[in-house]
């Protein structure tokens, strides 16, 4: 069951930058990390993921990895996030087990429904707007896209997270539209010096919206 509403997607072109940003996010109070180290070789990703996992000795957080199911399995991480062209959910589930988190990206209503049928634990829907952190970006859906998709859902689905250059000021309107949570990267990194940032974000995330 997904109960956390805020996910930090790591960024950085080197393992050193990645680790520093993840450490900064944890110090800020982030409790869910998606390790996303694009264009890194598997050995470098494994090494970084192993070092980040050691931080669980100091911080209580959920750690999933982007795309690499075998890395999640080998290091016994908390789960994996799968893009539209990554390992099929069924194959990932067979490898890492039912007790692990599997998130899946979606860009359209049809893909949201498919992710539901695949029994993902959560769905990353977006992008909200253009983002430099992702190559081969899917079509931007904007607030109107979220409204249209969420209003069209007729039955219960896994929690839906907004992705794609989401900023703090977007949280309340997205929650009002029916989004369960958000995944952010650069906006969190820009707030490493603001020690009350998480409290502010949580007020928006956990407020009751009509």
mmCIF file with all atom_site columns, C-alpha atoms in Angstrom:
data_model
loop_
_atom_site.group_PDB
_atom_site.id
_atom_site.type_symbol
_atom_site.label_atom_id
_atom_site.label_alt_id
_atom_site.label_comp_id
_atom_site.label_asym_id
_atom_site.label_entity_id
_atom_site.label_seq_id
_atom_site.pdbx_PDB_ins_code
_atom_site.Cartn_x
_atom_site.Cartn_y
_atom_site.Cartn_z
_atom_site.occupancy
_atom_site.B_iso_or_equiv
_atom_site.pdbx_formal_charge
_atom_site.auth_seq_id
_atom_site.auth_comp_id
_atom_site.auth_asym_id
_atom_site.auth_atom_id
_atom_site.pdbx_PDB_model_num
ATOM 1   C CA . UNK A 1 1   ? 0.000   0.000   0.000   1.00 0.00 ? 1   UNK A CA 1
ATOM 2   C CA . UNK A 1 2   ? 1.305   3.435   -0.956  1.00 0.00 ? 2   UNK A CA 1
ATOM 3   C CA . UNK A 1 3   ? 0.930   5.909   1.893   1.00 0.00 ? 3   UNK A CA 1
ATOM 4   C CA . UNK A 1 4   ? 3.652   8.465   1.117   1.00 0.00 ? 4   UNK A CA 1
ATOM 5   C CA . UNK A 1 5   ? 2.573   11.297  -1.187  1.00 0.00 ? 5   UNK A CA 1
ATOM 6   C CA . UNK A 1 6   ? 5.961   12.831  -2.037  1.00 0.00 ? 6   UNK A CA 1
ATOM 7   C CA . UNK A 1 7   ? 8.677   11.170  -4.086  1.00 0.00 ? 7   UNK A CA 1
ATOM 8   C CA . UNK A 1 8   ? 12.077  12.637  -4.901  1.00 0.00 ? 8   UNK A CA 1
ATOM 9   C CA . UNK A 1 9   ? 13.492  11.597  -8.274  1.00 0.00 ? 9   UNK A CA 1
ATOM 10  C CA . UNK A 1 10  ? 17.256  11.881  -8.065  1.00 0.00 ? 10  UNK A CA 1
ATOM 11  C CA . UNK A 1 11  ? 19.319  13.800  -10.591 1.00 0.00 ? 11  UNK A CA 1
ATOM 12  C CA . UNK A 1 12  ? 22.980  14.389  -11.308 1.00 0.00 ? 12  UNK A CA 1
ATOM 13  C CA . UNK A 1 13  ? 25.348  13.559  -14.152 1.00 0.00 ? 13  UNK A CA 1
ATOM 14  C CA . UNK A 1 14  ? 27.867  11.814  -11.893 1.00 0.00 ? 14  UNK A CA 1
ATOM 15  C CA . UNK A 1 15  ? 27.563  9.403   -8.991  1.00 0.00 ? 15  UNK A CA 1
ATOM 16  C CA . UNK A 1 16  ? 29.015  12.084  -6.714  1.00 0.00 ? 16  UNK A CA 1
ATOM 17  C CA . UNK A 1 17  ? 26.326  14.601  -7.739  1.00 0.00 ? 17  UNK A CA 1
ATOM 18  C CA . UNK A 1 18  ? 23.615  11.966  -7.388  1.00 0.00 ? 18  UNK A CA 1
ATOM 19  C CA . UNK A 1 19  ? 24.742  10.985  -3.904  1.00 0.00 ? 19  UNK A CA 1
ATOM 20  C CA . UNK A 1 20  ? 25.030  14.602  -2.751  1.00 0.00 ? 20  UNK A CA 1
ATOM 21  C CA . UNK A 1 21  ? 21.530  15.403  -4.004  1.00 0.00 ? 21  UNK A CA 1
ATOM 22  C CA . UNK A 1 22  ? 20.033  12.302  -2.407  1.00 0.00 ? 22  UNK A CA 1
ATOM 23  C CA . UNK A 1 23  ? 21.741  13.112  0.880   1.00 0.00 ? 23  UNK A CA 1
ATOM 24  C CA . UNK A 1 24  ? 20.399  16.660  0.657   1.00 0.00 ? 24  UNK A CA 1
ATOM 25  C CA . UNK A 1 25  ? 16.877  15.384  0.036   1.00 0.00 ? 25  UNK A CA 1
ATOM 26  C CA . UNK A 1 26  ? 17.060  13.014  2.995   1.00 0.00 ? 26  UNK A CA 1
ATOM 27  C CA . UNK A 1 27  ? 18.395  15.758  5.260   1.00 0.00 ? 27  UNK A CA 1
ATOM 28  C CA . UNK A 1 28  ? 15.442  17.869  4.146   1.00 0.00 ? 28  UNK A CA 1
ATOM 29  C CA . UNK A 1 29  ? 13.041  15.172  5.322   1.00 0.00 ? 29  UNK A CA 1
ATOM 30  C CA . UNK A 1 30  ? 12.236  13.306  2.111   1.00 0.00 ? 30  UNK A CA 1
ATOM 31  C CA . UNK A 1 31  ? 11.036  9.762   2.863   1.00 0.00 ? 31  UNK A CA 1
ATOM 32  C CA . UNK A 1 32  ? 10.846  8.280   -0.636  1.00 0.00 ? 32  UNK A CA 1
ATOM 33  C CA . UNK A 1 33  ? 13.690  8.265   -3.149  1.00 0.00 ? 33  UNK A CA 1
ATOM 34  C CA . UNK A 1 34  ? 13.541  7.108   -6.758  1.00 0.00 ? 34  UNK A CA 1
ATOM 35  C CA . UNK A 1 35  ? 17.133  6.595   -7.859  1.00 0.00 ? 35  UNK A CA 1
ATOM 36  C CA . UNK A 1 36  ? 17.284  7.698   -11.474 1.00 0.00 ? 36  UNK A CA 1
ATOM 37  C CA . UNK A 1 37  ? 20.805  7.678   -12.935 1.00 0.00 ? 37  UNK A CA 1
ATOM 38  C CA . UNK A 1 38  ? 20.227  7.815   -16.668 1.00 0.00 ? 38  UNK A CA 1
ATOM 39  C CA . UNK A 1 39  ? 23.012  6.852   -19.089 1.00 0.00 ? 39  UNK A CA 1
ATOM 40  C CA . UNK A 1 40  ? 25.073  5.283   -16.291 1.00 0.00 ? 40  UNK A CA 1
ATOM 41  C CA . UNK A 1 41  ? 26.414  1.781   -16.831 1.00 0.00 ? 41  UNK A CA 1
ATOM 42  C CA . UNK A 1 42  ? 24.873  -0.926  -14.686 1.00 0.00 ? 42  UNK A CA 1
ATOM 43  C CA . UNK A 1 43  ? 28.005  -1.350  -12.574 1.00 0.00 ? 43  UNK A CA 1
ATOM 44  C CA . UNK A 1 44  ? 28.037  2.364   -11.699 1.00 0.00 ? 44  UNK A CA 1
ATOM 45  C CA . UNK A 1 45  ? 24.320  2.280   -10.906 1.00 0.00 ? 45  UNK A CA 1
ATOM 46  C CA . UNK A 1 46  ? 24.790  -0.779  -8.707  1.00 0.00 ? 46  UNK A CA 1
ATOM 47  C CA . UNK A 1 47  ? 27.618  0.890   -6.816  1.00 0.00 ? 47  UNK A CA 1
ATOM 48  C CA . UNK A 1 48  ? 25.629  4.087   -6.278  1.00 0.00 ? 48  UNK A CA 1
ATOM 49  C CA . UNK A 1 49  ? 22.477  2.228   -5.252  1.00 0.00 ? 49  UNK A CA 1
ATOM 50  C CA . UNK A 1 50  ? 24.468  0.192   -2.740  1.00 0.00 ? 50  UNK A CA 1
ATOM 51  C CA . UNK A 1 51  ? 25.897  3.368   -1.188  1.00 0.00 ? 51  UNK A CA 1
ATOM 52  C CA . UNK A 1 52  ? 22.484  5.035   -1.069  1.00 0.00 ? 52  UNK A CA 1
ATOM 53  C CA . UNK A 1 53  ? 20.986  1.953   0.569   1.00 0.00 ? 53  UNK A CA 1
ATOM 54  C CA . UNK A 1 54  ? 23.565  2.285   3.360   1.00 0.00 ? 54  UNK A CA 1
ATOM 55  C CA . UNK A 1 55  ? 21.946  5.625   4.218   1.00 0.00 ? 55  UNK A CA 1
ATOM 56  C CA . UNK A 1 56  ? 19.005  3.628   5.573   1.00 0.00 ? 56  UNK A CA 1
ATOM 57  C CA . UNK A 1 57  ? 21.165  3.191   8.671   1.00 0.00 ? 57  UNK A CA 1
ATOM 58  C CA . UNK A 1 58  ? 20.768  6.944   9.258   1.00 0.00 ? 58  UNK A CA 1
ATOM 59  C CA . UNK A 1 59  ? 17.453  7.768   7.599   1.00 0.00 ? 59  UNK A CA 1
ATOM 60  C CA . UNK A 1 60  ? 14.099  6.001   7.408   1.00 0.00 ? 60  UNK A CA 1
ATOM 61  C CA . UNK A 1 61  ? 13.151  6.085   3.733   1.00 0.00 ? 61  UNK A CA 1
ATOM 62  C CA . UNK A 1 62  ? 11.812  4.042   0.844   1.00 0.00 ? 62  UNK A CA 1
ATOM 63  C CA . UNK A 1 63  ? 14.304  3.427   -1.974  1.00 0.00 ? 63  UNK A CA 1
ATOM 64  C CA . UNK A 1 64  ? 13.268  2.392   -5.465  1.00 0.00 ? 64  UNK A CA 1
ATOM 65  C CA . UNK A 1 65  ? 15.288  2.457   -8.671  1.00 0.00 ? 65  UNK A CA 1
ATOM 66  C CA . UNK A 1 66  ? 14.240  3.687   -12.094 1.00 0.00 ? 66  UNK A CA 1
ATOM 67  C CA . UNK A 1 67  ? 14.029  1.079   -14.872 1.00 0.00 ? 67  UNK A CA 1
ATOM 68  C CA . UNK A 1 68  ? 16.552  -1.484  -13.591 1.00 0.00 ? 68  UNK A CA 1
ATOM 69  C CA . UNK A 1 69  ? 14.597  -4.406  -12.157 1.00 0.00 ? 69  UNK A CA 1
ATOM 70  C CA . UNK A 1 70  ? 17.705  -6.567  -11.739 1.00 0.00 ? 70  UNK A CA 1
ATOM 71  C CA . UNK A 1 71  ? 19.380  -3.860  -9.648  1.00 0.00 ? 71  UNK A CA 1
ATOM 72  C CA . UNK A 1 72  ? 16.311  -3.708  -7.407  1.00 0.00 ? 72  UNK A CA 1
ATOM 73  C CA . UNK A 1 73  ? 16.422  -7.494  -7.076  1.00 0.00 ? 73  UNK A CA 1
ATOM 74  C CA . UNK A 1 74  ? 20.161  -7.841  -6.539  1.00 0.00 ? 74  UNK A CA 1
ATOM 75  C CA . UNK A 1 75  ? 20.310  -5.168  -3.823  1.00 0.00 ? 75  UNK A CA 1
ATOM 76  C CA . UNK A 1 76  ? 16.909  -6.018  -2.321  1.00 0.00 ? 76  UNK A CA 1
ATOM 77  C CA . UNK A 1 77  ? 15.670  -2.458  -2.790  1.00 0.00 ? 77  UNK A CA 1
ATOM 78  C CA . UNK A 1 78  ? 12.100  -1.464  -1.984  1.00 0.00 ? 78  UNK A CA 1
ATOM 79  C CA . UNK A 1 79  ? 11.004  -1.522  -5.598  1.00 0.00 ? 79  UNK A CA 1
ATOM 80  C CA . UNK A 1 80  ? 11.313  -0.183  -9.121  1.00 0.00 ? 80  UNK A CA 1
ATOM 81  C CA . UNK A 1 81  ? 9.696   2.422   -11.366 1.00 0.00 ? 81  UNK A CA 1
ATOM 82  C CA . UNK A 1 82  ? 9.086   1.296   -14.938 1.00 0.00 ? 82  UNK A CA 1
ATOM 83  C CA . UNK A 1 83  ? 8.784   3.562   -17.953 1.00 0.00 ? 83  UNK A CA 1
ATOM 84  C CA . UNK A 1 84  ? 6.535   2.847   -20.900 1.00 0.00 ? 84  UNK A CA 1
ATOM 85  C CA . UNK A 1 85  ? 9.294   1.024   -22.789 1.00 0.00 ? 85  UNK A CA 1
ATOM 86  C CA . UNK A 1 86  ? 10.925  -0.747  -19.851 1.00 0.00 ? 86  UNK A CA 1
ATOM 87  C CA . UNK A 1 87  ? 10.584  -4.277  -18.480 1.00 0.00 ? 87  UNK A CA 1
ATOM 88  C CA . UNK A 1 88  ? 6.956   -5.492  -18.494 1.00 0.00 ? 88  UNK A CA 1
ATOM 89  C CA . UNK A 1 89  ? 5.311   -5.233  -15.087 1.00 0.00 ? 89  UNK A CA 1
ATOM 90  C CA . UNK A 1 90  ? 4.509   -8.947  -15.004 1.00 0.00 ? 90  UNK A CA 1
ATOM 91  C CA . UNK A 1 91  ? 8.161   -9.878  -15.549 1.00 0.00 ? 91  UNK A CA 1
ATOM 92  C CA . UNK A 1 92  ? 9.303   -7.382  -12.929 1.00 0.00 ? 92  UNK A CA 1
ATOM 93  C CA . UNK A 1 93  ? 6.775   -8.721  -10.434 1.00 0.00 ? 93  UNK A CA 1
ATOM 94  C CA . UNK A 1 94  ? 7.910   -12.284 -11.048 1.00 0.00 ? 94  UNK A CA 1
ATOM 95  C CA . UNK A 1 95  ? 11.483  -11.298 -10.230 1.00 0.00 ? 95  UNK A CA 1
ATOM 96  C CA . UNK A 1 96  ? 11.159  -8.979  -7.238  1.00 0.00 ? 96  UNK A CA 1
ATOM 97  C CA . UNK A 1 97  ? 7.963   -10.368 -5.708  1.00 0.00 ? 97  UNK A CA 1
ATOM 98  C CA . UNK A 1 98  ? 4.561   -9.138  -4.607  1.00 0.00 ? 98  UNK A CA 1
ATOM 99  C CA . UNK A 1 99  ? 5.864   -7.369  -1.507  1.00 0.00 ? 99  UNK A CA 1
ATOM 100 C CA . UNK A 1 100 ? 7.928   -4.861  -3.497  1.00 0.00 ? 100 UNK A CA 1
ATOM 101 C CA . UNK A 1 101 ? 6.751   -1.560  -5.011  1.00 0.00 ? 101 UNK A CA 1
ATOM 102 C CA . UNK A 1 102 ? 6.308   -1.342  -8.770  1.00 0.00 ? 102 UNK A CA 1
ATOM 103 C CA . UNK A 1 103 ? 5.403   2.027   -10.227 1.00 0.00 ? 103 UNK A CA 1
ATOM 104 C CA . UNK A 1 104 ? 4.568   2.616   -13.862 1.00 0.00 ? 104 UNK A CA 1
ATOM 105 C CA . UNK A 1 105 ? 4.606   5.673   -16.101 1.00 0.00 ? 105 UNK A CA 1
ATOM 106 C CA . UNK A 1 106 ? 1.511   6.719   -18.070 1.00 0.00 ? 106 UNK A CA 1
ATOM 107 C CA . UNK A 1 107 ? 0.787   9.566   -20.472 1.00 0.00 ? 107 UNK A CA 1
ATOM 108 C CA . UNK A 1 108 ? -2.794  8.895   -21.579 1.00 0.00 ? 108 UNK A CA 1
ATOM 109 C CA . UNK A 1 109 ? -6.050  7.571   -20.140 1.00 0.00 ? 109 UNK A CA 1
ATOM 110 C CA . UNK A 1 110 ? -5.525  4.313   -22.016 1.00 0.00 ? 110 UNK A CA 1
ATOM 111 C CA . UNK A 1 111 ? -2.081  3.894   -20.459 1.00 0.00 ? 111 UNK A CA 1
ATOM 112 C CA . UNK A 1 112 ? -3.455  4.700   -17.004 1.00 0.00 ? 112 UNK A CA 1
ATOM 113 C CA . UNK A 1 113 ? -6.052  1.953   -17.429 1.00 0.00 ? 113 UNK A CA 1
ATOM 114 C CA . UNK A 1 114 ? -3.388  -0.443  -18.692 1.00 0.00 ? 114 UNK A CA 1
ATOM 115 C CA . UNK A 1 115 ? -1.197  0.263   -15.654 1.00 0.00 ? 115 UNK A CA 1
ATOM 116 C CA . UNK A 1 116 ? -4.197  -0.545  -13.505 1.00 0.00 ? 116 UNK A CA 1
ATOM 117 C CA . UNK A 1 117 ? -4.679  -3.877  -15.263 1.00 0.00 ? 117 UNK A CA 1
ATOM 118 C CA . UNK A 1 118 ? -0.979  -4.605  -14.811 1.00 0.00 ? 118 UNK A CA 1
ATOM 119 C CA . UNK A 1 119 ? -1.486  -4.080  -11.073 1.00 0.00 ? 119 UNK A CA 1
ATOM 120 C CA . UNK A 1 120 ? 1.149   -1.410  -10.610 1.00 0.00 ? 120 UNK A CA 1
ATOM 121 C CA . UNK A 1 121 ? 1.327   -0.127  -7.043  1.00 0.00 ? 121 UNK A CA 1
ATOM 122 C CA . UNK A 1 122 ? 1.214   3.470   -8.245  1.00 0.00 ? 122 UNK A CA 1
ATOM 123 C CA . UNK A 1 123 ? 1.056   5.339   -11.546 1.00 0.00 ? 123 UNK A CA 1
ATOM 124 C CA . UNK A 1 124 ? 3.291   8.253   -12.517 1.00 0.00 ? 124 UNK A CA 1
ATOM 125 C CA . UNK A 1 125 ? 1.110   10.349  -14.840 1.00 0.00 ? 125 UNK A CA 1
ATOM 126 C CA . UNK A 1 126 ? 2.586   13.147  -16.900 1.00 0.00 ? 126 UNK A CA 1
ATOM 127 C CA . UNK A 1 127 ? 4.527   15.106  -17.785 1.00 0.00 ? 127 UNK A CA 1
ATOM 128 C CA . UNK A 1 128 ? 2.830   18.183  -16.376 1.00 0.00 ? 128 UNK A CA 1
ATOM 129 C CA . UNK A 1 129 ? 5.199   20.397  -18.331 1.00 0.00 ? 129 UNK A CA 1
ATOM 130 C CA . UNK A 1 130 ? 8.518   20.243  -20.168 1.00 0.00 ? 130 UNK A CA 1
ATOM 131 C CA . UNK A 1 131 ? 11.388  18.790  -18.165 1.00 0.00 ? 131 UNK A CA 1
ATOM 132 C CA . UNK A 1 132 ? 15.100  18.680  -18.947 1.00 0.00 ? 132 UNK A CA 1
ATOM 133 C CA . UNK A 1 133 ? 15.628  15.662  -16.691 1.00 0.00 ? 133 UNK A CA 1
ATOM 134 C CA . UNK A 1 134 ? 14.066  13.228  -19.158 1.00 0.00 ? 134 UNK A CA 1
ATOM 135 C CA . UNK A 1 135 ? 15.000  12.352  -22.728 1.00 0.00 ? 135 UNK A CA 1
ATOM 136 C CA . UNK A 1 136 ? 12.371  11.271  -25.280 1.00 0.00 ? 136 UNK A CA 1
ATOM 137 C CA . UNK A 1 137 ? 9.708   13.158  -23.382 1.00 0.00 ? 137 UNK A CA 1
ATOM 138 C CA . UNK A 1 138 ? 6.102   12.045  -23.843 1.00 0.00 ? 138 UNK A CA 1
ATOM 139 C CA . UNK A 1 139 ? 3.550   14.687  -24.917 1.00 0.00 ? 139 UNK A CA 1
ATOM 140 C CA . UNK A 1 140 ? 2.957   17.299  -22.219 1.00 0.00 ? 140 UNK A CA 1
ATOM 141 C CA . UNK A 1 141 ? -0.513  16.925  -20.700 1.00 0.00 ? 141 UNK A CA 1
ATOM 142 C CA . UNK A 1 142 ? -0.754  20.074  -18.549 1.00 0.00 ? 142 UNK A CA 1
ATOM 143 C CA . UNK A 1 143 ? -3.418  20.703  -15.924 1.00 0.00 ? 143 UNK A CA 1
ATOM 144 C CA . UNK A 1 144 ? -6.192  20.266  -18.483 1.00 0.00 ? 144 UNK A CA 1
ATOM 145 C CA . UNK A 1 145 ? -4.859  16.826  -19.344 1.00 0.00 ? 145 UNK A CA 1
ATOM 146 C CA . UNK A 1 146 ? -4.891  15.749  -15.711 1.00 0.00 ? 146 UNK A CA 1
ATOM 147 C CA . UNK A 1 147 ? -8.447  17.038  -15.345 1.00 0.00 ? 147 UNK A CA 1
ATOM 148 C CA . UNK A 1 148 ? -9.652  15.202  -18.451 1.00 0.00 ? 148 UNK A CA 1
ATOM 149 C CA . UNK A 1 149 ? -7.952  11.923  -17.555 1.00 0.00 ? 149 UNK A CA 1
ATOM 150 C CA . UNK A 1 150 ? -8.901  11.897  -13.885 1.00 0.00 ? 150 UNK A CA 1
ATOM 151 C CA . UNK A 1 151 ? -12.521 12.825  -14.613 1.00 0.00 ? 151 UNK A CA 1
ATOM 152 C CA . UNK A 1 152 ? -12.728 9.920   -17.076 1.00 0.00 ? 152 UNK A CA 1
ATOM 153 C CA . UNK A 1 153 ? -11.677 7.251   -14.577 1.00 0.00 ? 153 UNK A CA 1
ATOM 154 C CA . UNK A 1 154 ? -14.704 5.153   -13.701 1.00 0.00 ? 154 UNK A CA 1
ATOM 155 C CA . UNK A 1 155 ? -13.287 2.645   -11.229 1.00 0.00 ? 155 UNK A CA 1
ATOM 156 C CA . UNK A 1 156 ? -10.634 2.351   -8.562  1.00 0.00 ? 156 UNK A CA 1
ATOM 157 C CA . UNK A 1 157 ? -7.026  2.509   -9.729  1.00 0.00 ? 157 UNK A CA 1
ATOM 158 C CA . UNK A 1 158 ? -3.627  2.603   -8.031  1.00 0.00 ? 158 UNK A CA 1
ATOM 159 C CA . UNK A 1 159 ? -2.618  5.996   -6.570  1.00 0.00 ? 159 UNK A CA 1
ATOM 160 C CA . UNK A 1 160 ? -1.728  8.503   -9.281  1.00 0.00 ? 160 UNK A CA 1
ATOM 161 C CA . UNK A 1 161 ? 1.333   10.723  -8.923  1.00 0.00 ? 161 UNK A CA 1
ATOM 162 C CA . UNK A 1 162 ? 1.927   13.840  -11.018 1.00 0.00 ? 162 UNK A CA 1
ATOM 163 C CA . UNK A 1 163 ? 5.333   13.874  -12.717 1.00 0.00 ? 163 UNK A CA 1
ATOM 164 C CA . UNK A 1 164 ? 7.283   16.188  -15.003 1.00 0.00 ? 164 UNK A CA 1
ATOM 165 C CA . UNK A 1 165 ? 8.647   19.489  -13.637 1.00 0.00 ? 165 UNK A CA 1
ATOM 166 C CA . UNK A 1 166 ? 6.071   19.647  -10.860 1.00 0.00 ? 166 UNK A CA 1
ATOM 167 C CA . UNK A 1 167 ? 6.644   22.612  -8.533  1.00 0.00 ? 167 UNK A CA 1
ATOM 168 C CA . UNK A 1 168 ? 5.449   23.367  -5.026  1.00 0.00 ? 168 UNK A CA 1
ATOM 169 C CA . UNK A 1 169 ? 2.781   25.801  -6.231  1.00 0.00 ? 169 UNK A CA 1
ATOM 170 C CA . UNK A 1 170 ? 1.319   23.037  -8.426  1.00 0.00 ? 170 UNK A CA 1
ATOM 171 C CA . UNK A 1 171 ? 0.533   20.702  -5.535  1.00 0.00 ? 171 UNK A CA 1
ATOM 172 C CA . UNK A 1 172 ? -2.781  22.180  -4.379  1.00 0.00 ? 172 UNK A CA 1
ATOM 173 C CA . UNK A 1 173 ? -4.358  22.452  -7.862  1.00 0.00 ? 173 UNK A CA 1
ATOM 174 C CA . UNK A 1 174 ? -3.172  18.950  -8.756  1.00 0.00 ? 174 UNK A CA 1
ATOM 175 C CA . UNK A 1 175 ? -4.570  17.510  -5.531  1.00 0.00 ? 175 UNK A CA 1
ATOM 176 C CA . UNK A 1 176 ? -7.892  19.238  -6.209  1.00 0.00 ? 176 UNK A CA 1
ATOM 177 C CA . UNK A 1 177 ? -7.989  17.492  -9.576  1.00 0.00 ? 177 UNK A CA 1
ATOM 178 C CA . UNK A 1 178 ? -7.634  14.128  -7.837  1.00 0.00 ? 178 UNK A CA 1
ATOM 179 C CA . UNK A 1 179 ? -3.910  13.396  -7.948  1.00 0.00 ? 179 UNK A CA 1
ATOM 180 C CA . UNK A 1 180 ? -2.783  11.353  -4.929  1.00 0.00 ? 180 UNK A CA 1
ATOM 181 C CA . UNK A 1 181 ? 0.816   12.541  -4.778  1.00 0.00 ? 181 UNK A CA 1
ATOM 182 C CA . UNK A 1 182 ? 3.682   14.130  -6.653  1.00 0.00 ? 182 UNK A CA 1
ATOM 183 C CA . UNK A 1 183 ? 7.185   13.260  -7.793  1.00 0.00 ? 183 UNK A CA 1
ATOM 184 C CA . UNK A 1 184 ? 9.683   16.109  -7.968  1.00 0.00 ? 184 UNK A CA 1
ATOM 185 C CA . UNK A 1 185 ? 13.353  16.610  -8.685  1.00 0.00 ? 185 UNK A CA 1
ATOM 186 C CA . UNK A 1 186 ? 14.736  20.087  -9.354  1.00 0.00 ? 186 UNK A CA 1
ATOM 187 C CA . UNK A 1 187 ? 12.205  21.900  -7.182  1.00 0.00 ? 187 UNK A CA 1
ATOM 188 C CA . UNK A 1 188 ? 13.276  19.844  -4.176  1.00 0.00 ? 188 UNK A CA 1
ATOM 189 C CA . UNK A 1 189 ? 16.951  20.404  -4.946  1.00 0.00 ? 189 UNK A CA 1
ATOM 190 C CA . UNK A 1 190 ? 16.371  24.150  -5.050  1.00 0.00 ? 190 UNK A CA 1
ATOM 191 C CA . UNK A 1 191 ? 15.013  24.016  -1.492  1.00 0.00 ? 191 UNK A CA 1
ATOM 192 C CA . UNK A 1 192 ? 17.865  22.203  0.280   1.00 0.00 ? 192 UNK A CA 1
ATOM 193 C CA . UNK A 1 193 ? 18.506  25.329  2.390   1.00 0.00 ? 193 UNK A CA 1
ATOM 194 C CA . UNK A 1 194 ? 14.845  25.697  3.419   1.00 0.00 ? 194 UNK A CA 1
ATOM 195 C CA . UNK A 1 195 ? 14.443  23.518  6.502   1.00 0.00 ? 195 UNK A CA 1
ATOM 196 C CA . UNK A 1 196 ? 10.679  24.102  6.712   1.00 0.00 ? 196 UNK A CA 1
ATOM 197 C CA . UNK A 1 197 ? 10.134  23.070  3.111   1.00 0.00 ? 197 UNK A CA 1
ATOM 198 C CA . UNK A 1 198 ? 8.770   19.600  3.867   1.00 0.00 ? 198 UNK A CA 1
ATOM 199 C CA . UNK A 1 199 ? 6.280   20.986  6.372   1.00 0.00 ? 199 UNK A CA 1
ATOM 200 C CA . UNK A 1 200 ? 5.032   23.414  3.730   1.00 0.00 ? 200 UNK A CA 1
ATOM 201 C CA . UNK A 1 201 ? 4.756   20.701  1.088   1.00 0.00 ? 201 UNK A CA 1
ATOM 202 C CA . UNK A 1 202 ? 2.995   18.303  3.433   1.00 0.00 ? 202 UNK A CA 1
ATOM 203 C CA . UNK A 1 203 ? 0.364   20.915  4.271   1.00 0.00 ? 203 UNK A CA 1
ATOM 204 C CA . UNK A 1 204 ? -0.590  20.947  0.601   1.00 0.00 ? 204 UNK A CA 1
ATOM 205 C CA . UNK A 1 205 ? -0.215  17.203  0.086   1.00 0.00 ? 205 UNK A CA 1
ATOM 206 C CA . UNK A 1 206 ? -2.227  16.061  3.082   1.00 0.00 ? 206 UNK A CA 1
ATOM 207 C CA . UNK A 1 207 ? -4.877  18.785  3.147   1.00 0.00 ? 207 UNK A CA 1
ATOM 208 C CA . UNK A 1 208 ? -8.444  17.672  2.531   1.00 0.00 ? 208 UNK A CA 1
ATOM 209 C CA . UNK A 1 209 ? -9.759  18.807  -0.840  1.00 0.00 ? 209 UNK A CA 1
ATOM 210 C CA . UNK A 1 210 ? -13.420 18.771  -1.777  1.00 0.00 ? 210 UNK A CA 1
#
